[in-house]
Amino acid sequence: MAVTAVIGVGLAPVPARAQFDFPAQLKTIERVRFEGRHHVSKKELSAVLKTRNPSIWPWHHPVLMRLDFVRADTSALEQVCWQRGYLDAVVNSRLDPGTRPEGVVVTYVIHEGPRYHVGSVKVSGLDLIPEAPIRRHLFARSGKPYNPFYLYADTASIAAACREHGFLPGVSALAERRGAQGQAGSAEHDTTLYDIEYFVELGRKYKFGEVNLSSPGQTHVKPRLVLREIVFKPGETYKASEVQESIEQIYGTSLFNLVQMTPLPDSTNGVVEFDLHIRERRPRWLAAGVGSGTAERFRFTGEWGHRNLNARGLQAVVSSKLALDGNARFLLARGEATLYDPWLLRQRRRGSATFFIEGVHDRANPDFFLRQDSRGVNFQIRRDYHRFTRLVVTQANSYVHQRFDLLAADSARTEALRDSIPPHYSTHRLQLAVERDDRDDLINPFRGTYTNFTGDIAGGPLQGSSSFTRVSATTSWYVTVHGNSVLAFRVRAGSIDPFGKANVFTPVTIDSRVQRVPIEDRFRLGGVNSIRGYTENALPGSGGLAMLLANVELRVPLVGPFGAEFFGDAGNVWARPSFMNVGSFKLRLSDDYYDLNAVRYVAGMGLRLNLPFGPLRFDVSWSSQPDRGSREPGVPPDSKHQDLRDRRIHPQIAIGTTF
């Protein structure tokens, strides 16, 4: 005889049956255990319990025995079994005396029963929509363990797919257990199979109608600045994704902290109109921040901005930054002012103009101390494609004054080379960047990917003191493993090719071609956000024209906001791409110094305190070999006073994720 279930039938909780021989309020939990469990994992069962085992630490507070928690647990455990296909599962609870007079051992007795699987899966009523793409997203598939909650998820998935084709459907589901009559054990009459059918009523096809602002008088933003962010037009086929994209576009203006689009279907005319309700944010803001990194041990930032200049949707931001090292020595000061137009030339593209002034003291190279004062102006146009991809074109111009103090140079050639370096130079570049970002969280992602490709040309037809091309690419991806742990990967690579007039921009370097590129445009690695255990930009201090970096990191939550991370970093910067070879990638565990062109390998672990603006990290890294290039500035190579950083174990503190 066939058994029929419609979506939620059979999911009502079964009353717990327990043996209670003493008042629970006088007892504490000594142990929680399971009996009769054979197939459902203990981890899955333990995850839903309210009744917990006591902590292993001697200073823990005792866990009080609560009968209401035990009753709730029996119901929750049964639902876990049902979700794994054990629809006949029954869970009872038993309380036994513990080893202590006040102790209680809570035992959950589980009777799993047979496991049910999905038989056939049918979808009816999709005459006007392709069925294959919808089937690919169904949870219920033939041969999988039967989960009653599949019906809820799949009906929502089918309805969402239909709404992408202009329909506002009604979707229902029916699960029917196969009858016991017929030849036992045959696939056609297997009583442990559930046949599932989804019924779709498409109705009529809808088009987009008008969008009406319900409260335009309560905001200082002109209605046209809001309505221009709507990505659909009246008369187009209705798509639910375009409604969500429009909401995201309005939020993206940063003018509002509440956006609600209420659909108003008109079945007579076949259109969906919308009531758009918005709430404006304060137009001005003031912010300040404090941070820390490897070289920038103390970092102070400040920012003032206006979101809606002259009620035209223009945005202005004035920001500043000051950085000091661990000895409170000046490293960097920067101030900039930016004007944004989110609809440049009345098209959906974001334009900006930025003026900046900056002072830098660069101590990354142990052979010289560099002082730079620069100012410039940058122009940028950004165009967003779909929800995750954008194209950015930047024209940047910088004018730099620099001065070198030689620290370890003892040759007349180096002194003469310093005197030949121009104290003033300019760089004019055109940059094209393509970026795709579908991470679920920009500060602390759990899943998703980030990819960036950037190409630059400086000098040449743009004039300036230096001419070179530069290409770089970065890709990162994040995967959630074992609950809330995150496995993160990143790969970066880049290459620079100077051309044209051979100007010299630094007095000390390992290669003449490297000297033809300004030091701020060369590749350098090292620091808490690239290769840990090194100071910022220490690989190498003079920079290079080829770079390769790889990072892997496992981020594990511990208790509350605390977590741990286990990581591995590998990479190096080469003077020229041709200096890279197979031997450079060999991993050696040795007390010998790294070869100049060898890839640096670092592994380590650390603790994290997750804060709203990013994690506070304490990392300890270990290098496979010591590095001669990490000596203190001003100390000659091979000196017996070289430095303490020849150690292969390095602690570091930082704020924010590595990538």
PDB file of C-alpha atoms in Angstrom, residues 208-217 219 223-224 226-228 230 232 234 250 259-266 271-278:
ATOM      1  CA  PHE A 208       8.159  45.313 -15.761  1.00  0.00           C
ATOM      2  CA  GLY A 209       5.977  48.322 -14.974  1.00  0.00           C
ATOM      3  CA  GLU A 210       6.709  51.681 -13.385  1.00  0.00           C
ATOM      4  CA  VAL A 211       8.762  52.267 -10.222  1.00  0.00           C
ATOM      5  CA  ASN A 212       7.236  54.830  -7.859  1.00  0.00           C
ATOM      6  CA  LEU A 213       9.066  56.558  -5.013  1.00  0.00           C
ATOM      7  CA  SER A 214       6.759  56.347  -2.020  1.00  0.00           C
ATOM      8  CA  SER A 215       8.521  59.015   0.084  1.00  0.00           C
ATOM      9  CA  PRO A 216      10.426  61.456  -2.176  1.00  0.00           C
ATOM     10  CA  GLY A 217       9.649  64.358   0.174  1.00  0.00           C
ATOM     11  CA  THR A 219      14.962  62.848   1.340  1.00  0.00           C
ATOM     12  CA  PRO A 223      14.318  61.381  -7.470  1.00  0.00           C
ATOM     13  CA  ARG A 224      16.200  61.121 -10.767  1.00  0.00           C
ATOM     14  CA  VAL A 226      17.583  57.254  -7.423  1.00  0.00           C
ATOM     15  CA  LEU A 227      15.580  56.097 -10.442  1.00  0.00           C
ATOM     16  CA  ARG A 228      18.613  56.152 -12.739  1.00  0.00           C
ATOM     17  CA  ILE A 230      17.167  50.954 -11.792  1.00  0.00           C
ATOM     18  CA  PHE A 232      15.363  47.506 -15.985  1.00  0.00           C
ATOM     19  CA  PRO A 234       9.125  49.340 -18.276  1.00  0.00           C
ATOM     20  CA  ILE A 250      20.948  52.000  -5.112  1.00  0.00           C
ATOM     21  CA  VAL A 259      16.110  50.410   0.243  1.00  0.00           C
ATOM     22  CA  GLN A 260      12.852  48.474  -0.132  1.00  0.00           C
ATOM     23  CA  MET A 261      11.248  47.565  -3.472  1.00  0.00           C
ATOM     24  CA  THR A 262       7.774  46.131  -2.957  1.00  0.00           C
ATOM     25  CA  PRO A 263       6.379  44.367  -6.080  1.00  0.00           C
ATOM     26  CA  LEU A 264       2.785  45.150  -7.029  1.00  0.00           C
ATOM     27  CA  PRO A 265       1.688  42.539  -9.622  1.00  0.00           C
ATOM     28  CA  ASP A 266      -1.192  43.516 -11.918  1.00  0.00           C
ATOM     29  CA  VAL A 271       2.837  43.979 -15.385  1.00  0.00           C
ATOM     30  CA  VAL A 272       4.709  44.219 -12.082  1.00  0.00           C
ATOM     31  CA  GLU A 273       4.984  47.720 -10.672  1.00  0.00           C
ATOM     32  CA  PHE A 274       7.094  48.600  -7.648  1.00  0.00           C
ATOM     33  CA  ASP A 275       6.807  50.808  -4.625  1.00  0.00           C
ATOM     34  CA  LEU A 276      10.326  52.032  -3.834  1.00  0.00           C
ATOM     35  CA  HIS A 277      10.925  53.197  -0.266  1.00  0.00           C
ATOM     36  CA  ILE A 278      14.317  54.676   0.679  1.00  0.00           C
TER      37      ILE A 278
END
